[in-house]
GROMACS .gro file of C-alpha atoms in nm:
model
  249
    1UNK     CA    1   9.235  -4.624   5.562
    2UNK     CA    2   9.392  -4.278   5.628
    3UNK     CA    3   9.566  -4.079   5.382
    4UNK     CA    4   9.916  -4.062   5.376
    5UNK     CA    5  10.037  -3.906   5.088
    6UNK     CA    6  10.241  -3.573   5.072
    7UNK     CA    7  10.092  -3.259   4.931
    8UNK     CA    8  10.380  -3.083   4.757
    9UNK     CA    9  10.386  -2.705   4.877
   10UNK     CA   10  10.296  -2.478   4.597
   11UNK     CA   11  10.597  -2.346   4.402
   12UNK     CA   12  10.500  -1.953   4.483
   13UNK     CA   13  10.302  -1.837   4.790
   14UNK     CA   14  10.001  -1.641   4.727
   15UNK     CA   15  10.130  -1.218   4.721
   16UNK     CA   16  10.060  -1.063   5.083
   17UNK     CA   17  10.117  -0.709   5.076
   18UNK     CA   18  10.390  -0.616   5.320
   19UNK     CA   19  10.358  -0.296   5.506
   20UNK     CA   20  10.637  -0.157   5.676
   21UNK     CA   21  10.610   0.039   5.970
   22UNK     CA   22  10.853   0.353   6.004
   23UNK     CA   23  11.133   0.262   6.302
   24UNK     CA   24  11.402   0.496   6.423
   25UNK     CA   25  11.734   0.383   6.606
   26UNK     CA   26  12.101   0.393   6.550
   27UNK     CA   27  12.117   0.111   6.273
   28UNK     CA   28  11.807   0.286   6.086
   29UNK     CA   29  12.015   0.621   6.103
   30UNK     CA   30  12.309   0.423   5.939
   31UNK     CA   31  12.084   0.300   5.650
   32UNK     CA   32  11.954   0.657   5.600
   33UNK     CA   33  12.371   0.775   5.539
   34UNK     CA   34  12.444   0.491   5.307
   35UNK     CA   35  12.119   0.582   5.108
   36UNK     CA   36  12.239   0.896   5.105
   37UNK     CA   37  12.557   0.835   5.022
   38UNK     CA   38  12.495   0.597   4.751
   39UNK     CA   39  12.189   0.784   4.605
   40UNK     CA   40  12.425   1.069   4.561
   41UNK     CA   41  12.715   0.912   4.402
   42UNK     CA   42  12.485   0.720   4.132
   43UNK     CA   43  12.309   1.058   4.009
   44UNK     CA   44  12.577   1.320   4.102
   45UNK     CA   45  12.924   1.069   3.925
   46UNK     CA   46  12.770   1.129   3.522
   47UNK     CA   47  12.799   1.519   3.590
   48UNK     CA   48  13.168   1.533   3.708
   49UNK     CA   49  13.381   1.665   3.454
   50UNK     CA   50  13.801   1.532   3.419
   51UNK     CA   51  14.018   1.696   3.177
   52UNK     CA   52  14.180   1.439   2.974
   53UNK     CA   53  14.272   1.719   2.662
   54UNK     CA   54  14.149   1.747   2.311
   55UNK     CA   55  14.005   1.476   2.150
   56UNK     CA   56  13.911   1.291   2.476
   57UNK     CA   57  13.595   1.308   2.635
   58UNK     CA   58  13.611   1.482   2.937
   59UNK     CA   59  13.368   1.282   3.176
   60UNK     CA   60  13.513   1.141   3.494
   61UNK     CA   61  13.332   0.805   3.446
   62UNK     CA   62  13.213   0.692   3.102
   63UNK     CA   63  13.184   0.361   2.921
   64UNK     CA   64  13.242   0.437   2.594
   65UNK     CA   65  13.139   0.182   2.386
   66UNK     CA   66  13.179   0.305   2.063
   67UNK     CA   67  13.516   0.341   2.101
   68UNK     CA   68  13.595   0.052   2.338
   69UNK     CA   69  13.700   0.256   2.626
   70UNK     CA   70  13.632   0.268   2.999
   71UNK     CA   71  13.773   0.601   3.179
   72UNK     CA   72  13.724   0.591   3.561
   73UNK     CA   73  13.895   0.992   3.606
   74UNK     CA   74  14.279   0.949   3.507
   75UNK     CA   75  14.205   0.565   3.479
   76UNK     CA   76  14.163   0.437   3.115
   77UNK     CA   77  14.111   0.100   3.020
   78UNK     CA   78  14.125  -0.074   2.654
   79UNK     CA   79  13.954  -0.384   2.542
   80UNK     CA   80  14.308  -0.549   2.572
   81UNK     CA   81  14.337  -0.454   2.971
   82UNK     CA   82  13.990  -0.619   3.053
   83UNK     CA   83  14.203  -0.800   3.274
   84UNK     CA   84  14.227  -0.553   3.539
   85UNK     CA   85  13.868  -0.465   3.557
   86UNK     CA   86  13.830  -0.886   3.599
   87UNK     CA   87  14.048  -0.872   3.888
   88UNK     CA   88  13.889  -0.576   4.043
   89UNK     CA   89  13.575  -0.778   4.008
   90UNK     CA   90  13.749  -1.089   4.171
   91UNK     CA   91  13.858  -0.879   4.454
   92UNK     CA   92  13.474  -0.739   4.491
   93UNK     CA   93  13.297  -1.065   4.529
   94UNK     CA   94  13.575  -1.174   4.773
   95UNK     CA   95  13.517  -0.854   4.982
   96UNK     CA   96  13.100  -0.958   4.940
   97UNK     CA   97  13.170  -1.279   5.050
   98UNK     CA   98  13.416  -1.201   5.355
   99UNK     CA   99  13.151  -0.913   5.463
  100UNK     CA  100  12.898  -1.171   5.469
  101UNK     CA  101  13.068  -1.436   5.677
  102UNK     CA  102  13.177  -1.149   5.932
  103UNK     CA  103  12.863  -0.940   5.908
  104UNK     CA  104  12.580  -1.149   5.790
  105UNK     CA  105  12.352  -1.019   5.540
  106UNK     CA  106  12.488  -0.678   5.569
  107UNK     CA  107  12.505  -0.643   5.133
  108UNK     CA  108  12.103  -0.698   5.162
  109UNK     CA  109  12.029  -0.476   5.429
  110UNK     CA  110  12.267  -0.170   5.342
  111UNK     CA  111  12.361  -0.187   5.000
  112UNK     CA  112  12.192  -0.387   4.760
  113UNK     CA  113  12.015  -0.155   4.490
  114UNK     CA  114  11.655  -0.340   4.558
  115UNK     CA  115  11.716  -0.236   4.910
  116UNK     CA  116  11.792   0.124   4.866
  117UNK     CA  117  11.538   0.185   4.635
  118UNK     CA  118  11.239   0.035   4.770
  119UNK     CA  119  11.395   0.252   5.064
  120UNK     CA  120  11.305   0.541   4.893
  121UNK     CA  121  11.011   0.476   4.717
  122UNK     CA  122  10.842   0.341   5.096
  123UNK     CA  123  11.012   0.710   5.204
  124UNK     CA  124  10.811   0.853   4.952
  125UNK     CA  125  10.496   0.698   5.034
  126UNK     CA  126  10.479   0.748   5.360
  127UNK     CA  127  10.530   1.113   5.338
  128UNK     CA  128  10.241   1.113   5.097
  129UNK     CA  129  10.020   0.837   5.249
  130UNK     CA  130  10.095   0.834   5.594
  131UNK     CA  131  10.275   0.531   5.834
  132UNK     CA  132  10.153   0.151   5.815
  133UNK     CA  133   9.860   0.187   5.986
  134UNK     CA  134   9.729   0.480   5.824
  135UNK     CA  135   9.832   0.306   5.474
  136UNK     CA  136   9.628  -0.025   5.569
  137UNK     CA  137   9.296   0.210   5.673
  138UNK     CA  138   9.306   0.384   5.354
  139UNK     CA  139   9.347   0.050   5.127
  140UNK     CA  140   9.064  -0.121   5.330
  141UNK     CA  141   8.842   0.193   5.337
  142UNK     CA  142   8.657   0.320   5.019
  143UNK     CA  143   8.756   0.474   4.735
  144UNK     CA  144   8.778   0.865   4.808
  145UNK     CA  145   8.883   1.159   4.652
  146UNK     CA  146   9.149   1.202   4.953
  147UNK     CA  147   9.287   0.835   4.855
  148UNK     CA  148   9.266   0.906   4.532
  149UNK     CA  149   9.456   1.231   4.512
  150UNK     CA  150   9.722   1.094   4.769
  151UNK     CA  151   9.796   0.774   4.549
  152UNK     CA  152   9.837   0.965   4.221
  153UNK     CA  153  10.103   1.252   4.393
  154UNK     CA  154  10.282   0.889   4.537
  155UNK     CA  155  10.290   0.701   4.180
  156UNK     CA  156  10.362   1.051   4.053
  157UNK     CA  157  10.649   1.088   4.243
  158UNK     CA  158  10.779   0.738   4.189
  159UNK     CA  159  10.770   0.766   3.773
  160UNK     CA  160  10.967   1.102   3.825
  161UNK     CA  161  11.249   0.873   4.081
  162UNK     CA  162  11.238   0.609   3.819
  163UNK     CA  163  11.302   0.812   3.520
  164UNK     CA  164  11.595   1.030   3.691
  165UNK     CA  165  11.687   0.656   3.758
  166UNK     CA  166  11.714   0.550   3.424
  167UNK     CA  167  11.828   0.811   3.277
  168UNK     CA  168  12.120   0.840   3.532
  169UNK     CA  169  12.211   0.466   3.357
  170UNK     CA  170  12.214   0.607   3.038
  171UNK     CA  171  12.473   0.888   3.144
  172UNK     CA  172  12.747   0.647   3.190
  173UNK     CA  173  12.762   0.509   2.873
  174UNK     CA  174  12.701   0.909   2.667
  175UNK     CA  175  12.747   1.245   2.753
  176UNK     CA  176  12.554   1.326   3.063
  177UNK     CA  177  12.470   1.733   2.932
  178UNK     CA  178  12.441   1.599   2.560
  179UNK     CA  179  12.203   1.282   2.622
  180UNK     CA  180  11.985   1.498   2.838
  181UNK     CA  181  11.911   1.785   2.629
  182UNK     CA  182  11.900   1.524   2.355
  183UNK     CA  183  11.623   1.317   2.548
  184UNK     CA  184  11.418   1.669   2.632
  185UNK     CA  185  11.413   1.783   2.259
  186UNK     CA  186  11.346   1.480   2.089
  187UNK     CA  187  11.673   1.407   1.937
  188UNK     CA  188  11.827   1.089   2.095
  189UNK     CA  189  11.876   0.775   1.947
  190UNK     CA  190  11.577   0.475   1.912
  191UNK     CA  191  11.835   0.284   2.149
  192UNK     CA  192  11.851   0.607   2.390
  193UNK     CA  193  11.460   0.632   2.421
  194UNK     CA  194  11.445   0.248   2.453
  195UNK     CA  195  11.721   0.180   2.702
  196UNK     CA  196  11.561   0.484   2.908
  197UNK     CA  197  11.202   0.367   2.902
  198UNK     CA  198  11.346  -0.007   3.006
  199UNK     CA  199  11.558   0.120   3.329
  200UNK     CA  200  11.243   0.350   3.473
  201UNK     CA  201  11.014   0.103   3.369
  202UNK     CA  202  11.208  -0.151   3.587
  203UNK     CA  203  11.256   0.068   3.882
  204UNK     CA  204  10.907   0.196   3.892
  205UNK     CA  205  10.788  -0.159   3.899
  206UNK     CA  206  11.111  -0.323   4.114
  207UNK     CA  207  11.116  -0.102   4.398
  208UNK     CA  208  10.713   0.045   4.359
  209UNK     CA  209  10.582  -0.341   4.322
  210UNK     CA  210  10.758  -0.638   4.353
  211UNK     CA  211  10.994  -0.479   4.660
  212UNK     CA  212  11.069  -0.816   4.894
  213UNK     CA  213  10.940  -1.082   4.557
  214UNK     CA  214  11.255  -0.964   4.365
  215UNK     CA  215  11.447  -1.070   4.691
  216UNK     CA  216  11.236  -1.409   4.713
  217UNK     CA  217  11.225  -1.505   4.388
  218UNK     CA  218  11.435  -1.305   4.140
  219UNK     CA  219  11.785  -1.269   4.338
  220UNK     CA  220  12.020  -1.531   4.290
  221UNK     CA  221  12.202  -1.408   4.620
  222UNK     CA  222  12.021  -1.599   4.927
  223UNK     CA  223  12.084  -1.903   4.720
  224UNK     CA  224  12.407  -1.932   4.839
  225UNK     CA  225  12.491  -1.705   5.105
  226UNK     CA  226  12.414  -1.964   5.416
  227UNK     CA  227  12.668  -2.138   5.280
  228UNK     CA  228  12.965  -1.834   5.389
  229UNK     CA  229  12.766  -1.857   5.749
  230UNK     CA  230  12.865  -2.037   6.030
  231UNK     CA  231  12.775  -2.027   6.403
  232UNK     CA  232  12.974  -1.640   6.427
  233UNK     CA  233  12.809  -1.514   6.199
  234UNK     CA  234  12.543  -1.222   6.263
  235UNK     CA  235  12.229  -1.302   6.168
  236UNK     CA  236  11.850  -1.082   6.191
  237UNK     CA  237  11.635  -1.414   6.409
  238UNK     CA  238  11.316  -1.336   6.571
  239UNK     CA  239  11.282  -1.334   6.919
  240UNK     CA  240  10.981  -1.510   7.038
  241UNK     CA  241  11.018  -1.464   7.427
  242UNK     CA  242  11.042  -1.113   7.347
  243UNK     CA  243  10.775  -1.052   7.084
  244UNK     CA  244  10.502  -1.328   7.172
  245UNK     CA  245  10.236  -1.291   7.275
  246UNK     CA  246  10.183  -0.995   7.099
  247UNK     CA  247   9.982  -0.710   7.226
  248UNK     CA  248   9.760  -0.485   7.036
  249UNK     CA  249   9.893  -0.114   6.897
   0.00000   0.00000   0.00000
């Protein structure tokens, strides 16, 4: 008698190690400006100095939390006007959610800090370890001191991106001049130390590790984005008639 029950499909695929190959074009010169642009704004915005006189702190953005303040440059906000950062909020998700029934996935592909991070650490690695196919010849190859020395400068580089990371976080909520030097000489808080060590801990292993798994499994966002898609709606399909069969590189 033949078998007809229904194997369930496991609840998490076996990891595959993706590796992207480098591609030029238009759209890949437009991710490389919002990087850019974002990158910048998220380390350069702690450092930016507003005058607000004595007895104020003077840094453009800063969630004090202390005192219960939020300044945003001539902007400052008091527990009792949370209201307007809620409707700023409001009007972000409905900008999200309009961008994605007009554009598609265009938050996950441009914006989205997973996505611009794992940009830069996969920037980083193939300067140090070479494109996709010289990164799969190494890992299947034997240990040598080349590999060796390569993959160090590469996880090297991505603790010193995490930790300017994290401790870019930190800067928004202290002093940006005063929490550094206070980090560098030993002085910061337990909650300083622990708070930094947290945020480059996550980075290193978000964008260095888990890259597309924190999109598969961790993001709440692909839940529920098909259902702000309709049949306008852009949307990255593959091409079969174009891409099958394929033919060796």
């Amino acid at each position: 008698m033949p078998d007809t029950s229904i194997t369930a499909p496991p609840l998490y695929a076996p990891h595959r190690k993706v590796y992207p190959r480098a591609v030029k074009g238009r759209v890949r010169r437009i991710k490389w400006a919002v990087l850019t642009v974002l990158l910048g704004l998220y380390y350069v915005v702690p450092w930016l100095r507003w005058d607000r006189g004595p007895g104020v702190p003077d840094q453009a953005v800063l969630a004090d939390i202390g005192n219960a303040r939020l300044f945003f440059f001539w902007i400052e906000l008091w527990p009792q006007e949370i209201y307007f950062l809620t409707g700023f909020l409001i009007l972000a998700a409905i900008g999200l959610f309009a961008a994605t029934s007009l554009f598609g996935r265009i938050w996950c592909g441009f914006t989205c800090p997973q996505t611009v991070w794992t940009d830069l650490f996969l920037w980083v690695e193939r300067r140090i370890e070479g494109d996709r196919n010289a990164r799969m010849k190494r890992d299947a190859g034997p240990p040598t001191r080349d590999r060796m020395l390569r993959r160090a400068a590469k996880h090297a580089a991505w603790l010193v991106i995490a930790a300017a990371t994290g401790g870019a976080w930190i800067m928004y909520f202290q002093d940006a001049p005063t929490v550094v030097r206070e980090i560098l000489t030993g002085a910061a808080s337990l909650e300083t130390y622990f708070f930094f060590g947290l945020f480059t801990t996550t980075t290193y292993v978000l964008a260095g590790f888990a890259r597309e798994q924190v999109c598969t499994y961790m993001c709440p966002w692909p839940r529920f984005q098909g259902a702000m898609l309709d049949q306008d709606s852009l949307v990255v399909t593959y091409r079969d008639w174009r891409g099958e069969p394929r033919q060796s590189r």
